[in-house]
């Protein structure tokens, strides 16, 4: 990844259509290609976060900051504005003085539908196809970032944060960062090791969920990637914000992909077999395989 040389506020102009990436003034949620007028809803703040950037609209809303995120991780998924940020993998093409914005660890990038057909094309995730040019964006510097900055999660000290073990209500196994590939998220027999401990960090209106275990220089967070159309939960150095629905009576939590109906579920309907993958499924409040008991870890 090549870094933006001057982190700050940019207008993003599609290299083919010339339209600007625009947060709709109608619903403050849809992201479109629209004729450039350089207003606040066409200006985006690039905020270093994890190994990537959170991309925040310069136009504030009643919900606070609105960030670029997705409704799912698949070809054609809509790009939306949300108070739940995520970290994008931004690549600079120095030859063309432009950038591409990728969902981390995938071949999906931010592009426009019908990019040559005028205004109001929807922004979507598009899969990179060998031999076909990516959609690039010219980034026009507007100003340095003003106002409240998003916190760099990686800068927070580990020692001052509460740590939790997440036990699946149906299986009795706990959420485990695989020691084999340092990426897969599994259900495993509880042993209370660092790879079974998690920290919840405020991130926009939700929480980034960070592994206590740090096998590399970069902290790892719960995130999502698409594998053969089945969204898998993975560990990634690019944080994302999760929506938590906590039941204080039972001390359990449903962990939901923000702005969608999807929640983290232990695979095979909550199988107790060690090594069962965690995945995203349609959320159901009564589904115990999507319910996680949060146990405060104490040494």
PDB file of C-alpha atoms in Angstrom:
ATOM      1  CA  UNK A   1       0.000   0.000   0.000  1.00  0.00           C
ATOM      2  CA  UNK A   2       1.295   3.445  -0.932  1.00  0.00           C
ATOM      3  CA  UNK A   3       0.222   6.223   1.376  1.00  0.00           C
ATOM      4  CA  UNK A   4      -1.543   9.459   0.566  1.00  0.00           C
ATOM      5  CA  UNK A   5       1.247  11.959   0.932  1.00  0.00           C
ATOM      6  CA  UNK A   6      -0.849  14.597   2.712  1.00  0.00           C
ATOM      7  CA  UNK A   7      -3.592  13.105   4.922  1.00  0.00           C
ATOM      8  CA  UNK A   8      -6.477  15.543   4.830  1.00  0.00           C
ATOM      9  CA  UNK A   9      -9.649  16.416   2.937  1.00  0.00           C
ATOM     10  CA  UNK A  10     -10.020  15.529  -0.749  1.00  0.00           C
ATOM     11  CA  UNK A  11     -12.576  15.664  -3.537  1.00  0.00           C
ATOM     12  CA  UNK A  12     -12.624  12.378  -5.484  1.00  0.00           C
ATOM     13  CA  UNK A  13     -13.250  12.682  -9.233  1.00  0.00           C
ATOM     14  CA  UNK A  14     -13.882   9.536 -11.261  1.00  0.00           C
ATOM     15  CA  UNK A  15     -11.089   9.293 -13.845  1.00  0.00           C
ATOM     16  CA  UNK A  16     -13.464   8.290 -16.660  1.00  0.00           C
ATOM     17  CA  UNK A  17     -16.757  10.060 -16.022  1.00  0.00           C
ATOM     18  CA  UNK A  18     -15.343  13.142 -14.292  1.00  0.00           C
ATOM     19  CA  UNK A  19     -18.145  13.040 -11.739  1.00  0.00           C
ATOM     20  CA  UNK A  20     -17.381  13.450  -8.046  1.00  0.00           C
ATOM     21  CA  UNK A  21     -17.990  10.940  -5.272  1.00  0.00           C
ATOM     22  CA  UNK A  22     -21.006  12.522  -3.585  1.00  0.00           C
ATOM     23  CA  UNK A  23     -22.870  11.817  -0.333  1.00  0.00           C
ATOM     24  CA  UNK A  24     -26.529  12.284  -1.263  1.00  0.00           C
ATOM     25  CA  UNK A  25     -28.114  15.384   0.233  1.00  0.00           C
ATOM     26  CA  UNK A  26     -31.495  13.647   0.022  1.00  0.00           C
ATOM     27  CA  UNK A  27     -30.944  10.711   2.370  1.00  0.00           C
ATOM     28  CA  UNK A  28     -27.399  11.347   3.743  1.00  0.00           C
ATOM     29  CA  UNK A  29     -26.709   7.661   3.087  1.00  0.00           C
ATOM     30  CA  UNK A  30     -26.459   6.952  -0.642  1.00  0.00           C
ATOM     31  CA  UNK A  31     -23.081   7.542  -2.311  1.00  0.00           C
ATOM     32  CA  UNK A  32     -23.223   8.549  -5.970  1.00  0.00           C
ATOM     33  CA  UNK A  33     -21.294   9.965  -8.860  1.00  0.00           C
ATOM     34  CA  UNK A  34     -22.506  13.543  -9.355  1.00  0.00           C
ATOM     35  CA  UNK A  35     -21.315  16.609 -11.290  1.00  0.00           C
ATOM     36  CA  UNK A  36     -18.554  18.270  -9.328  1.00  0.00           C
ATOM     37  CA  UNK A  37     -19.422  21.351  -7.280  1.00  0.00           C
ATOM     38  CA  UNK A  38     -16.807  20.824  -4.506  1.00  0.00           C
ATOM     39  CA  UNK A  39     -19.392  21.192  -1.736  1.00  0.00           C
ATOM     40  CA  UNK A  40     -18.885  19.568   1.663  1.00  0.00           C
ATOM     41  CA  UNK A  41     -20.815  16.460   0.617  1.00  0.00           C
ATOM     42  CA  UNK A  42     -18.211  15.947  -2.131  1.00  0.00           C
ATOM     43  CA  UNK A  43     -15.256  16.332   0.215  1.00  0.00           C
ATOM     44  CA  UNK A  44     -13.817  13.330   2.045  1.00  0.00           C
ATOM     45  CA  UNK A  45     -11.429  13.259   4.984  1.00  0.00           C
ATOM     46  CA  UNK A  46      -8.788  10.525   4.829  1.00  0.00           C
ATOM     47  CA  UNK A  47      -7.940   9.590   8.403  1.00  0.00           C
ATOM     48  CA  UNK A  48      -5.081   7.111   9.005  1.00  0.00           C
ATOM     49  CA  UNK A  49      -6.440   4.102  10.860  1.00  0.00           C
ATOM     50  CA  UNK A  50      -4.834   0.699  11.308  1.00  0.00           C
ATOM     51  CA  UNK A  51      -3.044  -0.119   8.044  1.00  0.00           C
ATOM     52  CA  UNK A  52      -5.521   1.942   6.009  1.00  0.00           C
ATOM     53  CA  UNK A  53      -7.773   4.974   6.108  1.00  0.00           C
ATOM     54  CA  UNK A  54     -11.209   5.726   7.473  1.00  0.00           C
ATOM     55  CA  UNK A  55     -12.888   7.961   4.876  1.00  0.00           C
ATOM     56  CA  UNK A  56     -15.278  10.492   6.444  1.00  0.00           C
ATOM     57  CA  UNK A  57     -17.596  12.954   4.741  1.00  0.00           C
ATOM     58  CA  UNK A  58     -16.787  16.596   5.451  1.00  0.00           C
ATOM     59  CA  UNK A  59     -20.531  17.173   5.836  1.00  0.00           C
ATOM     60  CA  UNK A  60     -21.610  16.334   9.373  1.00  0.00           C
ATOM     61  CA  UNK A  61     -25.044  14.911  10.199  1.00  0.00           C
ATOM     62  CA  UNK A  62     -27.234  14.624  13.285  1.00  0.00           C
ATOM     63  CA  UNK A  63     -25.552  11.234  13.789  1.00  0.00           C
ATOM     64  CA  UNK A  64     -22.117  12.854  13.797  1.00  0.00           C
ATOM     65  CA  UNK A  65     -19.494  11.808  11.252  1.00  0.00           C
ATOM     66  CA  UNK A  66     -20.560   9.698   8.268  1.00  0.00           C
ATOM     67  CA  UNK A  67     -17.989   7.287   6.856  1.00  0.00           C
ATOM     68  CA  UNK A  68     -17.715   5.296   3.657  1.00  0.00           C
ATOM     69  CA  UNK A  69     -18.662   1.689   4.276  1.00  0.00           C
ATOM     70  CA  UNK A  70     -20.491  -1.141   2.479  1.00  0.00           C
ATOM     71  CA  UNK A  71     -23.744  -3.060   2.757  1.00  0.00           C
ATOM     72  CA  UNK A  72     -21.864  -6.304   2.154  1.00  0.00           C
ATOM     73  CA  UNK A  73     -18.591  -7.648   0.811  1.00  0.00           C
ATOM     74  CA  UNK A  74     -19.524  -8.910  -2.659  1.00  0.00           C
ATOM     75  CA  UNK A  75     -19.476  -7.722  -6.255  1.00  0.00           C
ATOM     76  CA  UNK A  76     -22.115  -5.010  -6.633  1.00  0.00           C
ATOM     77  CA  UNK A  77     -22.549  -4.212  -2.933  1.00  0.00           C
ATOM     78  CA  UNK A  78     -23.615  -0.595  -2.408  1.00  0.00           C
ATOM     79  CA  UNK A  79     -21.242   1.952  -0.900  1.00  0.00           C
ATOM     80  CA  UNK A  80     -23.036   3.984   1.770  1.00  0.00           C
ATOM     81  CA  UNK A  81     -22.414   6.674   4.350  1.00  0.00           C
ATOM     82  CA  UNK A  82     -22.637   5.379   7.911  1.00  0.00           C
ATOM     83  CA  UNK A  83     -21.738   6.480  11.453  1.00  0.00           C
ATOM     84  CA  UNK A  84     -19.909   3.130  11.734  1.00  0.00           C
ATOM     85  CA  UNK A  85     -16.447   3.594  10.145  1.00  0.00           C
ATOM     86  CA  UNK A  86     -14.208   1.072   8.487  1.00  0.00           C
ATOM     87  CA  UNK A  87     -10.606   1.183   7.323  1.00  0.00           C
ATOM     88  CA  UNK A  88     -10.009   1.027   3.548  1.00  0.00           C
ATOM     89  CA  UNK A  89      -6.916  -0.125   1.678  1.00  0.00           C
ATOM     90  CA  UNK A  90      -5.962   2.887  -0.465  1.00  0.00           C
ATOM     91  CA  UNK A  91      -3.582   2.402  -3.399  1.00  0.00           C
ATOM     92  CA  UNK A  92      -1.927   5.346  -5.146  1.00  0.00           C
ATOM     93  CA  UNK A  93      -1.233   5.023  -8.870  1.00  0.00           C
ATOM     94  CA  UNK A  94       1.650   7.456  -9.257  1.00  0.00           C
ATOM     95  CA  UNK A  95       1.766   7.038 -13.043  1.00  0.00           C
ATOM     96  CA  UNK A  96      -1.777   8.389 -13.385  1.00  0.00           C
ATOM     97  CA  UNK A  97      -1.724  10.504 -10.206  1.00  0.00           C
ATOM     98  CA  UNK A  98      -4.885   8.794  -9.021  1.00  0.00           C
ATOM     99  CA  UNK A  99      -5.982   6.282  -6.412  1.00  0.00           C
ATOM    100  CA  UNK A 100      -7.988   3.075  -6.077  1.00  0.00           C
ATOM    101  CA  UNK A 101      -9.922   2.252  -2.907  1.00  0.00           C
ATOM    102  CA  UNK A 102     -10.046  -1.461  -2.038  1.00  0.00           C
ATOM    103  CA  UNK A 103     -11.889  -3.474   0.570  1.00  0.00           C
ATOM    104  CA  UNK A 104      -8.916  -4.918   2.493  1.00  0.00           C
ATOM    105  CA  UNK A 105      -7.516  -8.279   1.444  1.00  0.00           C
ATOM    106  CA  UNK A 106      -9.938  -8.640  -1.484  1.00  0.00           C
ATOM    107  CA  UNK A 107     -10.066  -7.754  -5.183  1.00  0.00           C
ATOM    108  CA  UNK A 108     -13.100  -5.487  -4.636  1.00  0.00           C
ATOM    109  CA  UNK A 109     -12.687  -1.756  -5.242  1.00  0.00           C
ATOM    110  CA  UNK A 110     -14.939   1.322  -5.091  1.00  0.00           C
ATOM    111  CA  UNK A 111     -16.398   2.193  -8.509  1.00  0.00           C
ATOM    112  CA  UNK A 112     -19.455   3.693 -10.197  1.00  0.00           C
ATOM    113  CA  UNK A 113     -22.239   1.944 -12.089  1.00  0.00           C
ATOM    114  CA  UNK A 114     -22.450   3.073 -15.709  1.00  0.00           C
ATOM    115  CA  UNK A 115     -19.426   5.276 -15.173  1.00  0.00           C
ATOM    116  CA  UNK A 116     -19.672   6.826 -18.650  1.00  0.00           C
ATOM    117  CA  UNK A 117     -23.405   7.615 -18.519  1.00  0.00           C
ATOM    118  CA  UNK A 118     -23.596  10.900 -16.648  1.00  0.00           C
ATOM    119  CA  UNK A 119     -24.582  11.743 -13.102  1.00  0.00           C
ATOM    120  CA  UNK A 120     -26.084   9.859 -10.176  1.00  0.00           C
ATOM    121  CA  UNK A 121     -24.475   6.507 -10.905  1.00  0.00           C
ATOM    122  CA  UNK A 122     -24.421   4.505  -7.674  1.00  0.00           C
ATOM    123  CA  UNK A 123     -21.102   3.770  -5.985  1.00  0.00           C
ATOM    124  CA  UNK A 124     -20.559   0.042  -5.514  1.00  0.00           C
ATOM    125  CA  UNK A 125     -17.911  -2.549  -4.755  1.00  0.00           C
ATOM    126  CA  UNK A 126     -16.646  -3.978  -8.029  1.00  0.00           C
ATOM    127  CA  UNK A 127     -14.485  -7.013  -8.547  1.00  0.00           C
ATOM    128  CA  UNK A 128     -11.171  -6.498 -10.261  1.00  0.00           C
ATOM    129  CA  UNK A 129     -11.056  -8.396 -13.557  1.00  0.00           C
ATOM    130  CA  UNK A 130      -7.650  -9.245 -15.081  1.00  0.00           C
ATOM    131  CA  UNK A 131      -7.071  -7.212 -18.220  1.00  0.00           C
ATOM    132  CA  UNK A 132      -9.836  -4.718 -17.455  1.00  0.00           C
ATOM    133  CA  UNK A 133      -8.793  -1.298 -16.094  1.00  0.00           C
ATOM    134  CA  UNK A 134      -9.759  -0.489 -12.524  1.00  0.00           C
ATOM    135  CA  UNK A 135     -11.850   2.560 -11.832  1.00  0.00           C
ATOM    136  CA  UNK A 136      -9.479   5.237 -10.593  1.00  0.00           C
ATOM    137  CA  UNK A 137     -10.158   8.445  -8.710  1.00  0.00           C
ATOM    138  CA  UNK A 138      -8.304  11.720  -9.022  1.00  0.00           C
ATOM    139  CA  UNK A 139      -7.877  13.100  -5.506  1.00  0.00           C
ATOM    140  CA  UNK A 140      -7.996  16.884  -5.326  1.00  0.00           C
ATOM    141  CA  UNK A 141      -6.638  18.269  -2.072  1.00  0.00           C
ATOM    142  CA  UNK A 142      -9.093  20.679  -0.381  1.00  0.00           C
ATOM    143  CA  UNK A 143      -7.702  21.349   3.095  1.00  0.00           C
ATOM    144  CA  UNK A 144      -6.258  19.757   6.182  1.00  0.00           C
ATOM    145  CA  UNK A 145      -8.694  17.872   8.414  1.00  0.00           C
ATOM    146  CA  UNK A 146     -10.577  20.191  10.747  1.00  0.00           C
ATOM    147  CA  UNK A 147     -12.572  19.477  13.891  1.00  0.00           C
ATOM    148  CA  UNK A 148     -12.700  16.302  15.905  1.00  0.00           C
ATOM    149  CA  UNK A 149     -10.294  13.675  14.635  1.00  0.00           C
ATOM    150  CA  UNK A 150     -11.034   9.982  14.687  1.00  0.00           C
ATOM    151  CA  UNK A 151      -8.784   8.227  17.184  1.00  0.00           C
ATOM    152  CA  UNK A 152      -5.993   6.062  15.853  1.00  0.00           C
ATOM    153  CA  UNK A 153      -6.953   2.776  17.474  1.00  0.00           C
ATOM    154  CA  UNK A 154      -3.466   1.336  17.225  1.00  0.00           C
ATOM    155  CA  UNK A 155      -2.132   4.078  19.491  1.00  0.00           C
ATOM    156  CA  UNK A 156      -4.243   2.998  22.467  1.00  0.00           C
ATOM    157  CA  UNK A 157      -2.292   1.171  25.178  1.00  0.00           C
ATOM    158  CA  UNK A 158      -3.153  -2.480  25.667  1.00  0.00           C
ATOM    159  CA  UNK A 159      -2.771  -2.524  29.441  1.00  0.00           C
ATOM    160  CA  UNK A 160      -5.605  -0.079  30.231  1.00  0.00           C
ATOM    161  CA  UNK A 161      -8.369  -1.913  28.375  1.00  0.00           C
ATOM    162  CA  UNK A 162     -10.793  -4.506  29.657  1.00  0.00           C
ATOM    163  CA  UNK A 163     -10.431  -7.908  28.040  1.00  0.00           C
ATOM    164  CA  UNK A 164     -13.260 -10.314  27.283  1.00  0.00           C
ATOM    165  CA  UNK A 165     -13.709 -13.921  26.252  1.00  0.00           C
ATOM    166  CA  UNK A 166     -16.716 -14.508  23.973  1.00  0.00           C
ATOM    167  CA  UNK A 167     -18.433 -17.861  24.523  1.00  0.00           C
ATOM    168  CA  UNK A 168     -21.031 -19.039  22.052  1.00  0.00           C
ATOM    169  CA  UNK A 169     -24.283 -19.725  23.883  1.00  0.00           C
ATOM    170  CA  UNK A 170     -25.185 -22.733  21.728  1.00  0.00           C
ATOM    171  CA  UNK A 171     -21.834 -24.518  21.391  1.00  0.00           C
ATOM    172  CA  UNK A 172     -20.057 -23.529  24.601  1.00  0.00           C
ATOM    173  CA  UNK A 173     -16.883 -22.937  22.578  1.00  0.00           C
ATOM    174  CA  UNK A 174     -15.251 -19.499  22.472  1.00  0.00           C
ATOM    175  CA  UNK A 175     -14.222 -17.096  19.737  1.00  0.00           C
ATOM    176  CA  UNK A 176     -10.616 -17.912  18.862  1.00  0.00           C
ATOM    177  CA  UNK A 177      -8.054 -16.313  16.536  1.00  0.00           C
ATOM    178  CA  UNK A 178      -6.382 -19.224  14.778  1.00  0.00           C
ATOM    179  CA  UNK A 179      -2.777 -19.801  15.787  1.00  0.00           C
ATOM    180  CA  UNK A 180      -2.198 -21.607  12.482  1.00  0.00           C
ATOM    181  CA  UNK A 181      -2.869 -18.843   9.962  1.00  0.00           C
ATOM    182  CA  UNK A 182      -3.316 -15.849  12.347  1.00  0.00           C
ATOM    183  CA  UNK A 183      -6.381 -14.875  10.331  1.00  0.00           C
ATOM    184  CA  UNK A 184      -9.238 -17.364  10.661  1.00  0.00           C
ATOM    185  CA  UNK A 185     -11.806 -16.853  13.432  1.00  0.00           C
ATOM    186  CA  UNK A 186     -12.994 -20.111  14.925  1.00  0.00           C
ATOM    187  CA  UNK A 187     -14.988 -21.663  17.702  1.00  0.00           C
ATOM    188  CA  UNK A 188     -12.568 -23.483  20.041  1.00  0.00           C
ATOM    189  CA  UNK A 189     -12.414 -25.124  23.419  1.00  0.00           C
ATOM    190  CA  UNK A 190     -11.751 -22.470  26.057  1.00  0.00           C
ATOM    191  CA  UNK A 191      -8.156 -22.191  27.319  1.00  0.00           C
ATOM    192  CA  UNK A 192      -8.113 -18.409  28.068  1.00  0.00           C
ATOM    193  CA  UNK A 193      -5.015 -17.751  25.971  1.00  0.00           C
ATOM    194  CA  UNK A 194      -4.342 -14.347  24.447  1.00  0.00           C
ATOM    195  CA  UNK A 195      -5.815 -15.482  21.103  1.00  0.00           C
ATOM    196  CA  UNK A 196      -9.160 -15.987  22.899  1.00  0.00           C
ATOM    197  CA  UNK A 197      -9.180 -12.543  24.510  1.00  0.00           C
ATOM    198  CA  UNK A 198     -10.793  -9.508  22.854  1.00  0.00           C
ATOM    199  CA  UNK A 199     -10.886  -5.757  23.501  1.00  0.00           C
ATOM    200  CA  UNK A 200     -13.821  -3.525  22.548  1.00  0.00           C
ATOM    201  CA  UNK A 201     -12.715  -0.057  21.427  1.00  0.00           C
ATOM    202  CA  UNK A 202     -15.211   2.767  20.720  1.00  0.00           C
ATOM    203  CA  UNK A 203     -15.091   3.453  16.966  1.00  0.00           C
ATOM    204  CA  UNK A 204     -17.659   5.875  15.565  1.00  0.00           C
ATOM    205  CA  UNK A 205     -21.062   4.823  16.900  1.00  0.00           C
ATOM    206  CA  UNK A 206     -19.922   1.223  17.314  1.00  0.00           C
ATOM    207  CA  UNK A 207     -16.905  -0.751  18.453  1.00  0.00           C
ATOM    208  CA  UNK A 208     -13.792  -2.144  16.853  1.00  0.00           C
ATOM    209  CA  UNK A 209     -13.042  -5.594  18.281  1.00  0.00           C
ATOM    210  CA  UNK A 210      -9.296  -6.149  18.668  1.00  0.00           C
ATOM    211  CA  UNK A 211      -7.449  -9.354  19.476  1.00  0.00           C
ATOM    212  CA  UNK A 212      -5.240  -9.184  22.565  1.00  0.00           C
ATOM    213  CA  UNK A 213      -2.837 -11.561  20.821  1.00  0.00           C
ATOM    214  CA  UNK A 214      -0.475  -9.595  18.600  1.00  0.00           C
ATOM    215  CA  UNK A 215       1.497 -12.107  16.509  1.00  0.00           C
ATOM    216  CA  UNK A 216       2.744  -9.427  14.090  1.00  0.00           C
ATOM    217  CA  UNK A 217       3.647  -5.751  14.333  1.00  0.00           C
ATOM    218  CA  UNK A 218       0.092  -4.780  13.341  1.00  0.00           C
ATOM    219  CA  UNK A 219      -2.836  -5.237  15.746  1.00  0.00           C
ATOM    220  CA  UNK A 220      -5.609  -7.467  14.388  1.00  0.00           C
ATOM    221  CA  UNK A 221      -9.343  -6.687  14.407  1.00  0.00           C
ATOM    222  CA  UNK A 222     -12.496  -8.589  13.562  1.00  0.00           C
ATOM    223  CA  UNK A 223     -13.463  -7.859   9.961  1.00  0.00           C
ATOM    224  CA  UNK A 224     -15.165  -9.541   6.993  1.00  0.00           C
ATOM    225  CA  UNK A 225     -14.172 -10.938   3.645  1.00  0.00           C
ATOM    226  CA  UNK A 226     -16.153 -12.764   1.003  1.00  0.00           C
ATOM    227  CA  UNK A 227     -15.170 -16.322   0.152  1.00  0.00           C
ATOM    228  CA  UNK A 228     -17.223 -17.987  -2.600  1.00  0.00           C
ATOM    229  CA  UNK A 229     -20.210 -15.793  -1.712  1.00  0.00           C
ATOM    230  CA  UNK A 230     -20.069 -16.859   1.948  1.00  0.00           C
ATOM    231  CA  UNK A 231     -19.017 -13.919   4.147  1.00  0.00           C
ATOM    232  CA  UNK A 232     -16.355 -15.082   6.589  1.00  0.00           C
ATOM    233  CA  UNK A 233     -15.257 -13.307   9.754  1.00  0.00           C
ATOM    234  CA  UNK A 234     -11.484 -12.810   9.722  1.00  0.00           C
ATOM    235  CA  UNK A 235      -8.730 -11.031  11.632  1.00  0.00           C
ATOM    236  CA  UNK A 236      -7.390  -8.026   9.770  1.00  0.00           C
ATOM    237  CA  UNK A 237      -5.082  -5.049  10.449  1.00  0.00           C
ATOM    238  CA  UNK A 238      -7.854  -2.866   8.928  1.00  0.00           C
ATOM    239  CA  UNK A 239     -10.384  -2.153  11.726  1.00  0.00           C
ATOM    240  CA  UNK A 240     -14.131  -1.931  11.193  1.00  0.00           C
ATOM    241  CA  UNK A 241     -16.932  -0.784  13.488  1.00  0.00           C
ATOM    242  CA  UNK A 242     -19.487  -3.328  14.735  1.00  0.00           C
ATOM    243  CA  UNK A 243     -22.963  -2.671  16.076  1.00  0.00           C
ATOM    244  CA  UNK A 244     -23.478  -4.363  19.455  1.00  0.00           C
ATOM    245  CA  UNK A 245     -26.850  -5.456  20.831  1.00  0.00           C
ATOM    246  CA  UNK A 246     -26.333  -6.313  24.481  1.00  0.00           C
ATOM    247  CA  UNK A 247     -28.768  -8.192  26.699  1.00  0.00           C
ATOM    248  CA  UNK A 248     -27.800  -7.151  30.229  1.00  0.00           C
ATOM    249  CA  UNK A 249     -30.034  -9.821  31.792  1.00  0.00           C
ATOM    250  CA  UNK A 250     -28.166 -12.708  30.208  1.00  0.00           C
ATOM    251  CA  UNK A 251     -24.819 -10.900  29.737  1.00  0.00           C
ATOM    252  CA  UNK A 252     -24.853 -11.818  26.061  1.00  0.00           C
ATOM    253  CA  UNK A 253     -24.262  -9.814  22.905  1.00  0.00           C
ATOM    254  CA  UNK A 254     -25.272 -10.036  19.248  1.00  0.00           C
ATOM    255  CA  UNK A 255     -22.499  -8.597  17.064  1.00  0.00           C
ATOM    256  CA  UNK A 256     -24.036  -7.086  13.951  1.00  0.00           C
ATOM    257  CA  UNK A 257     -22.530  -5.780  10.729  1.00  0.00           C
ATOM    258  CA  UNK A 258     -23.565  -2.138  10.897  1.00  0.00           C
ATOM    259  CA  UNK A 259     -26.431  -1.027   8.684  1.00  0.00           C
ATOM    260  CA  UNK A 260     -27.328  -4.588   7.684  1.00  0.00           C
ATOM    261  CA  UNK A 261     -29.291  -7.524   9.051  1.00  0.00           C
ATOM    262  CA  UNK A 262     -26.160  -9.713   9.282  1.00  0.00           C
ATOM    263  CA  UNK A 263     -24.637 -10.913  12.560  1.00  0.00           C
ATOM    264  CA  UNK A 264     -21.635 -13.038  13.560  1.00  0.00           C
ATOM    265  CA  UNK A 265     -22.708 -16.666  13.843  1.00  0.00           C
ATOM    266  CA  UNK A 266     -20.741 -19.802  14.656  1.00  0.00           C
ATOM    267  CA  UNK A 267     -20.949 -21.982  11.554  1.00  0.00           C
ATOM    268  CA  UNK A 268     -22.927 -25.191  11.086  1.00  0.00           C
ATOM    269  CA  UNK A 269     -25.666 -23.636  13.223  1.00  0.00           C
ATOM    270  CA  UNK A 270     -23.412 -23.382  16.239  1.00  0.00           C
ATOM    271  CA  UNK A 271     -21.417 -26.589  16.006  1.00  0.00           C
ATOM    272  CA  UNK A 272     -19.386 -27.466  19.108  1.00  0.00           C
ATOM    273  CA  UNK A 273     -16.652 -29.020  16.946  1.00  0.00           C
ATOM    274  CA  UNK A 274     -13.355 -27.164  17.560  1.00  0.00           C
ATOM    275  CA  UNK A 275     -12.288 -25.297  14.427  1.00  0.00           C
ATOM    276  CA  UNK A 276     -15.789 -24.352  13.247  1.00  0.00           C
ATOM    277  CA  UNK A 277     -15.549 -21.068  11.302  1.00  0.00           C
ATOM    278  CA  UNK A 278     -17.303 -17.878  12.360  1.00  0.00           C
ATOM    279  CA  UNK A 279     -19.360 -16.321   9.567  1.00  0.00           C
ATOM    280  CA  UNK A 280     -21.939 -13.637   8.822  1.00  0.00           C
ATOM    281  CA  UNK A 281     -25.545 -14.794   8.608  1.00  0.00           C
ATOM    282  CA  UNK A 282     -28.951 -13.131   8.627  1.00  0.00           C
ATOM    283  CA  UNK A 283     -29.448 -11.987  12.215  1.00  0.00           C
ATOM    284  CA  UNK A 284     -32.094 -13.685  14.345  1.00  0.00           C
ATOM    285  CA  UNK A 285     -32.555 -12.588  17.938  1.00  0.00           C
ATOM    286  CA  UNK A 286     -33.640 -16.083  18.996  1.00  0.00           C
ATOM    287  CA  UNK A 287     -30.699 -17.843  17.294  1.00  0.00           C
ATOM    288  CA  UNK A 288     -28.352 -19.013  20.060  1.00  0.00           C
ATOM    289  CA  UNK A 289     -25.512 -19.654  17.582  1.00  0.00           C
ATOM    290  CA  UNK A 290     -25.428 -15.845  17.111  1.00  0.00           C
ATOM    291  CA  UNK A 291     -25.472 -15.109  20.815  1.00  0.00           C
ATOM    292  CA  UNK A 292     -22.180 -14.629  22.656  1.00  0.00           C
ATOM    293  CA  UNK A 293     -21.689 -14.512  26.397  1.00  0.00           C
ATOM    294  CA  UNK A 294     -19.057 -11.904  27.251  1.00  0.00           C
ATOM    295  CA  UNK A 295     -16.895 -13.073  30.136  1.00  0.00           C
ATOM    296  CA  UNK A 296     -14.642 -10.495  31.754  1.00  0.00           C
ATOM    297  CA  UNK A 297     -11.116 -11.891  31.684  1.00  0.00           C
ATOM    298  CA  UNK A 298      -9.220 -11.671  34.940  1.00  0.00           C
ATOM    299  CA  UNK A 299      -5.651 -12.812  35.447  1.00  0.00           C
TER     300      UNK A 299
END
